[in-house]
PDB file of C-alpha atoms in Angstrom:
ATOM      1  CA  MET A   9      10.028  -6.805 -11.650  1.00 48.00           C
ATOM      2  CA  THR A  10       8.844  -3.783 -13.588  1.00 42.00           C
ATOM      3  CA  MET A  11       6.906  -0.693 -12.565  1.00 43.00           C
ATOM      4  CA  LYS A  12       4.283  -0.419 -15.282  1.00 45.00           C
ATOM      5  CA  SER A  13       2.930   3.063 -14.651  1.00 40.00           C
ATOM      6  CA  ASN A  14       4.388   6.334 -13.475  1.00 43.00           C
ATOM      7  CA  SER A  15       1.150   8.020 -12.502  1.00 41.00           C
ATOM      8  CA  GLY A  16       0.846   8.896  -8.849  1.00 44.00           C
ATOM      9  CA  HIS A  17      -0.593  11.416  -6.511  1.00 43.00           C
ATOM     10  CA  CYS A  18       0.857  14.490  -4.890  1.00 48.00           C
ATOM     11  CA  ALA A  19       2.084  14.403  -1.330  1.00 47.00           C
ATOM     12  CA  THR A  20       1.277  17.602   0.517  1.00 69.00           C
ATOM     13  CA  THR A  21       4.352  18.379   2.653  1.00 83.00           C
ATOM     14  CA  THR A  22       8.099  17.969   2.311  1.00 89.00           C
ATOM     15  CA  GLU A  23       8.017  15.389   5.106  1.00 87.00           C
ATOM     16  CA  SER A  24       5.226  13.488   3.381  1.00 86.00           C
ATOM     17  CA  LYS A  25       7.042  13.576   0.040  1.00 90.00           C
ATOM     18  CA  ASN A  26      10.242  12.298   1.656  1.00 91.00           C
ATOM     19  CA  SER A  27       8.393   9.532   3.468  1.00 90.00           C
ATOM     20  CA  GLU A  28       6.626   8.448   0.286  1.00 92.00           C
ATOM     21  CA  ALA A  29       9.871   8.543  -1.725  1.00 94.00           C
ATOM     22  CA  LEU A  30      11.669   6.339   0.809  1.00 94.00           C
ATOM     23  CA  HIS A  31       8.788   3.851   0.902  1.00 95.00           C
ATOM     24  CA  THR A  32       8.589   3.739  -2.895  1.00 96.00           C
ATOM     25  CA  ARG A  33      12.346   3.277  -3.286  1.00 97.00           C
ATOM     26  CA  LEU A  34      12.491   0.442  -0.730  1.00 97.00           C
ATOM     27  CA  VAL A  35       9.483  -1.352  -2.225  1.00 97.00           C
ATOM     28  CA  LYS A  36      10.771  -1.038  -5.780  1.00 97.00           C
ATOM     29  CA  SER A  37      14.225  -2.269  -4.776  1.00 97.00           C
ATOM     30  CA  HIS A  38      12.742  -5.270  -2.979  1.00 97.00           C
ATOM     31  CA  PHE A  39      10.544  -6.336  -5.882  1.00 97.00           C
ATOM     32  CA  GLU A  40      13.329  -5.909  -8.435  1.00 96.00           C
ATOM     33  CA  LYS A  41      15.162  -8.738  -6.638  1.00 96.00           C
ATOM     34  CA  LEU A  42      12.222 -11.163  -6.644  1.00 96.00           C
ATOM     35  CA  GLY A  43      12.166 -12.129 -10.290  1.00 92.00           C
ATOM     36  CA  SER A  44       9.727 -12.195 -13.168  1.00 95.00           C
ATOM     37  CA  ASP A  45       6.818 -13.770 -11.247  1.00 97.00           C
ATOM     38  CA  TRP A  46       6.357 -10.427  -9.469  1.00 97.00           C
ATOM     39  CA  PHE A  47       5.469  -6.966 -10.756  1.00 97.00           C
ATOM     40  CA  LEU A  48       4.093  -3.691  -9.485  1.00 98.00           C
ATOM     41  CA  GLU A  49       1.489  -1.370 -10.985  1.00 97.00           C
ATOM     42  CA  LYS A  50       1.377   2.171  -9.607  1.00 96.00           C
ATOM     43  CA  SER A  51      -2.322   2.513 -10.360  1.00 97.00           C
ATOM     44  CA  LEU A  52      -5.352   0.251 -10.476  1.00 97.00           C
ATOM     45  CA  PRO A  53      -8.316   1.194 -12.688  1.00 97.00           C
ATOM     46  CA  ILE A  54     -11.505   0.609 -10.705  1.00 96.00           C
ATOM     47  CA  GLY A  55     -13.115  -0.879 -13.820  1.00 96.00           C
ATOM     48  CA  ASN A  56     -10.563  -3.716 -13.702  1.00 95.00           C
ATOM     49  CA  VAL A  57     -11.797  -4.990 -10.335  1.00 95.00           C
ATOM     50  CA  VAL A  58     -15.545  -4.375 -10.188  1.00 94.00           C
ATOM     51  CA  LYS A  59     -18.258  -6.466 -11.814  1.00 92.00           C
ATOM     52  CA  GLU A  60     -20.342  -3.448 -12.747  1.00 95.00           C
ATOM     53  CA  GLN A  61     -18.846   0.027 -13.016  1.00 95.00           C
ATOM     54  CA  ILE A  62     -21.494   2.697 -12.476  1.00 96.00           C
ATOM     55  CA  TYR A  63     -19.935   5.714 -10.753  1.00 96.00           C
ATOM     56  CA  SER A  64     -16.146   5.620 -11.035  1.00 96.00           C
ATOM     57  CA  PHE A  65     -15.565   7.327 -14.373  1.00 96.00           C
ATOM     58  CA  GLN A  66     -13.475  10.359 -15.265  1.00 96.00           C
ATOM     59  CA  GLN A  67     -14.989  13.122 -17.391  1.00 96.00           C
ATOM     60  CA  ASN A  68     -13.292  11.620 -20.454  1.00 97.00           C
ATOM     61  CA  GLY A  69     -15.136   8.324 -19.879  1.00 96.00           C
ATOM     62  CA  LYS A  70     -12.087   6.378 -18.667  1.00 96.00           C
ATOM     63  CA  SER A  71     -12.135   4.501 -15.403  1.00 97.00           C
ATOM     64  CA  GLN A  72     -11.022   6.309 -12.273  1.00 97.00           C
ATOM     65  CA  GLU A  73      -7.982   4.769 -10.597  1.00 97.00           C
ATOM     66  CA  TYR A  74      -6.522   4.241  -7.176  1.00 95.00           C
ATOM     67  CA  ASN A  75      -2.827   5.021  -6.918  1.00 95.00           C
ATOM     68  CA  ALA A  76      -0.634   3.335  -4.321  1.00 95.00           C
ATOM     69  CA  ASP A  77       2.696   4.805  -3.271  1.00 94.00           C
ATOM     70  CA  GLY A  78       4.586   1.513  -3.499  1.00 95.00           C
ATOM     71  CA  GLY A  79       2.213  -0.019  -5.995  1.00 97.00           C
ATOM     72  CA  PHE A  80      -0.283  -2.796  -6.436  1.00 98.00           C
ATOM     73  CA  VAL A  81       1.496  -6.123  -6.200  1.00 98.00           C
ATOM     74  CA  TYR A  82       1.004  -8.941  -8.698  1.00 97.00           C
ATOM     75  CA  TYR A  83       2.349 -12.441  -8.298  1.00 97.00           C
ATOM     76  CA  LYS A  84       2.053 -14.785 -11.275  1.00 96.00           C
ATOM     77  CA  ASN A  85      -0.245 -12.193 -12.917  1.00 96.00           C
ATOM     78  CA  LYS A  86      -2.680 -12.175  -9.978  1.00 96.00           C
ATOM     79  CA  LEU A  87      -3.353  -9.086  -7.849  1.00 97.00           C
ATOM     80  CA  VAL A  88      -2.141 -10.142  -4.412  1.00 97.00           C
ATOM     81  CA  GLY A  89      -1.385  -6.970  -2.485  1.00 97.00           C
ATOM     82  CA  VAL A  90      -0.842  -3.272  -2.131  1.00 98.00           C
ATOM     83  CA  CYS A  91       2.080  -1.260  -0.731  1.00 97.00           C
ATOM     84  CA  GLU A  92       1.137   2.122   0.683  1.00 95.00           C
ATOM     85  CA  ASN A  93       2.744   4.845   2.771  1.00 93.00           C
ATOM     86  CA  LYS A  94       0.794   7.138   5.044  1.00 90.00           C
ATOM     87  CA  HIS A  95       2.291  10.263   6.585  1.00 86.00           C
ATOM     88  CA  GLN A  96       0.374  12.485   8.935  1.00 82.00           C
ATOM     89  CA  GLY A  97       0.639  14.987  11.700  1.00 74.00           C
ATOM     90  CA  THR A  98      -0.998  14.535  15.064  1.00 67.00           C
ATOM     91  CA  ARG A  99      -4.568  15.533  14.232  1.00 62.00           C
ATOM     92  CA  GLN A 100      -5.200  14.462  10.626  1.00 68.00           C
ATOM     93  CA  ASN A 101      -6.744  11.252   9.329  1.00 71.00           C
ATOM     94  CA  ALA A 102      -4.605  10.338   6.298  1.00 72.00           C
ATOM     95  CA  CYS A 103      -4.174   6.814   7.619  1.00 77.00           C
ATOM     96  CA  GLU A 104      -7.894   6.149   7.441  1.00 80.00           C
ATOM     97  CA  ARG A 105      -7.707   6.234   3.639  1.00 81.00           C
ATOM     98  CA  MET A 106      -5.770   2.961   3.655  1.00 86.00           C
ATOM     99  CA  GLY A 107      -9.059   1.239   4.481  1.00 88.00           C
ATOM    100  CA  ARG A 108     -10.292   1.790   0.915  1.00 91.00           C
ATOM    101  CA  TYR A 109      -8.035  -1.020  -0.303  1.00 93.00           C
ATOM    102  CA  LEU A 110     -10.103  -3.542   1.650  1.00 92.00           C
ATOM    103  CA  PHE A 111     -12.917  -3.072  -0.867  1.00 93.00           C
ATOM    104  CA  ILE A 112     -10.751  -4.340  -3.726  1.00 95.00           C
ATOM    105  CA  PRO A 113     -11.421  -8.013  -4.499  1.00 93.00           C
ATOM    106  CA  GLY A 114      -8.452 -10.103  -3.419  1.00 89.00           C
ATOM    107  CA  ILE A 115      -7.080  -7.495  -0.995  1.00 94.00           C
ATOM    108  CA  GLY A 116      -7.611  -8.536   2.594  1.00 94.00           C
ATOM    109  CA  PRO A 117      -5.835  -7.114   5.626  1.00 95.00           C
ATOM    110  CA  LYS A 118      -2.864  -9.472   5.226  1.00 96.00           C
ATOM    111  CA  ASN A 119      -2.490  -8.361   1.595  1.00 97.00           C
ATOM    112  CA  MET A 120      -1.671  -4.816   2.709  1.00 97.00           C
ATOM    113  CA  PHE A 121       1.876  -3.599   3.384  1.00 97.00           C
ATOM    114  CA  ILE A 122       1.673  -0.173   5.006  1.00 94.00           C
ATOM    115  CA  THR A 123       4.379   2.125   6.320  1.00 93.00           C
ATOM    116  CA  CYS A 124       3.190   4.959   8.524  1.00 89.00           C
ATOM    117  CA  ALA A 125       5.339   7.991   9.233  1.00 87.00           C
ATOM    118  CA  GLY A 126       5.093  11.312  11.001  1.00 84.00           C
ATOM    119  CA  PRO A 127       4.146  12.595  14.439  1.00 78.00           C
ATOM    120  CA  GLY A 128       0.661  11.124  14.116  1.00 75.00           C
ATOM    121  CA  PHE A 129       2.191   7.666  14.369  1.00 78.00           C
ATOM    122  CA  VAL A 130       4.063   8.022  17.634  1.00 74.00           C
ATOM    123  CA  ASN A 131       2.710   5.623  20.242  1.00 70.00           C
ATOM    124  CA  LYS A 132       1.545   7.641  23.219  1.00 65.00           C
ATOM    125  CA  LYS A 133      -1.174   7.509  25.832  1.00 63.00           C
ATOM    126  CA  CYS A 134      -3.558   9.563  23.688  1.00 61.00           C
ATOM    127  CA  GLY A 135      -3.683   7.946  20.228  1.00 57.00           C
ATOM    128  CA  ASP A 136      -5.420  10.810  18.433  1.00 65.00           C
ATOM    129  CA  SER A 137      -7.087   9.696  15.196  1.00 66.00           C
ATOM    130  CA  THR A 138      -4.411   7.110  14.413  1.00 74.00           C
ATOM    131  CA  GLY A 139      -4.702   5.018  17.576  1.00 77.00           C
ATOM    132  CA  PRO A 140      -7.978   3.208  16.838  1.00 80.00           C
ATOM    133  CA  LEU A 141      -7.098   2.582  13.199  1.00 81.00           C
ATOM    134  CA  LEU A 142      -3.650   1.190  14.025  1.00 83.00           C
ATOM    135  CA  ASP A 143      -5.089  -1.155  16.664  1.00 86.00           C
ATOM    136  CA  LEU A 144      -7.745  -2.381  14.224  1.00 88.00           C
ATOM    137  CA  ALA A 145      -5.238  -2.809  11.384  1.00 90.00           C
ATOM    138  CA  ILE A 146      -2.654  -4.626  13.500  1.00 90.00           C
ATOM    139  CA  ASN A 147      -5.242  -6.963  14.985  1.00 94.00           C
ATOM    140  CA  ALA A 148      -6.703  -7.669  11.529  1.00 94.00           C
ATOM    141  CA  GLY A 149      -3.280  -8.783  10.278  1.00 94.00           C
ATOM    142  CA  VAL A 150      -2.152  -5.816   8.177  1.00 95.00           C
ATOM    143  CA  PHE A 151       1.630  -5.765   7.675  1.00 94.00           C
ATOM    144  CA  ILE A 152       2.116  -2.296   9.130  1.00 92.00           C
ATOM    145  CA  LEU A 153       5.090  -0.379  10.472  1.00 93.00           C
ATOM    146  CA  GLU A 154       5.047   2.914  12.343  1.00 89.00           C
ATOM    147  CA  ASN A 155       7.948   5.330  11.760  1.00 89.00           C
ATOM    148  CA  PRO A 156      10.207   2.490  10.634  1.00 93.00           C
ATOM    149  CA  LYS A 157      13.896   2.539   9.863  1.00 95.00           C
ATOM    150  CA  PRO A 158      14.816   1.348   6.326  1.00 96.00           C
ATOM    151  CA  GLU A 159      16.151  -1.981   7.641  1.00 97.00           C
ATOM    152  CA  GLU A 160      12.816  -2.676   9.351  1.00 96.00           C
ATOM    153  CA  VAL A 161      10.972  -2.000   6.093  1.00 97.00           C
ATOM    154  CA  LYS A 162      13.283  -4.333   4.181  1.00 97.00           C
ATOM    155  CA  GLN A 163      12.796  -7.170   6.686  1.00 97.00           C
ATOM    156  CA  LYS A 164       9.033  -6.738   6.914  1.00 96.00           C
ATOM    157  CA  LEU A 165       8.751  -6.631   3.097  1.00 97.00           C
ATOM    158  CA  LYS A 166      10.645  -9.936   2.947  1.00 97.00           C
ATOM    159  CA  ASP A 167       8.340 -11.465   5.572  1.00 97.00           C
ATOM    160  CA  TRP A 168       5.282 -10.173   3.709  1.00 97.00           C
ATOM    161  CA  THR A 169       6.312 -11.394   0.260  1.00 98.00           C
ATOM    162  CA  ASP A 170       7.335 -14.762   1.757  1.00 97.00           C
ATOM    163  CA  TRP A 171       3.807 -15.018   3.179  1.00 96.00           C
ATOM    164  CA  ILE A 172       2.231 -14.023  -0.149  1.00 97.00           C
ATOM    165  CA  GLN A 173       4.305 -16.567  -2.036  1.00 97.00           C
ATOM    166  CA  SER A 174       3.296 -19.335   0.364  1.00 97.00           C
ATOM    167  CA  GLU A 175      -0.384 -18.337   0.061  1.00 95.00           C
ATOM    168  CA  TYR A 176      -0.470 -18.120  -3.741  1.00 94.00           C
ATOM    169  CA  GLU A 177       1.811 -20.984  -4.827  1.00 87.00           C
TER     170      GLU A 177
END
């Protein structure tokens, strides 16, 4: 497994940066053990996945990109998933941005591995902005963990990549 790009985006708080770093480290470590059929790309140029690119250009004429914390997952040179971390407080909507990946051809709910961290992802009677999205994501089949311990992430990543391998063999 190789990480082919180092471009990324900026997390906004120390907690968010730490959460993203842990997610990225666990994902990278997992994929390094899987062998040469697997690789990660940190970014995905929009022009690589749309039939006709009209709007998503940078000022220099290059395609705009989506960046994923853990990366876009390729198995046997086919885009098969995305690993993303979302950290948020109790009243923000950072988690809603994970829905953008569903517009990428080949990325369905089950092709998404998401770790969610922060006080916005504590299960309580009043779900704030995260409650509806988490219920929808879980019921759609997204591989999602809320405030997970590293061992939970490792096990869920194994389950997820086992599923991907069985789907794309």
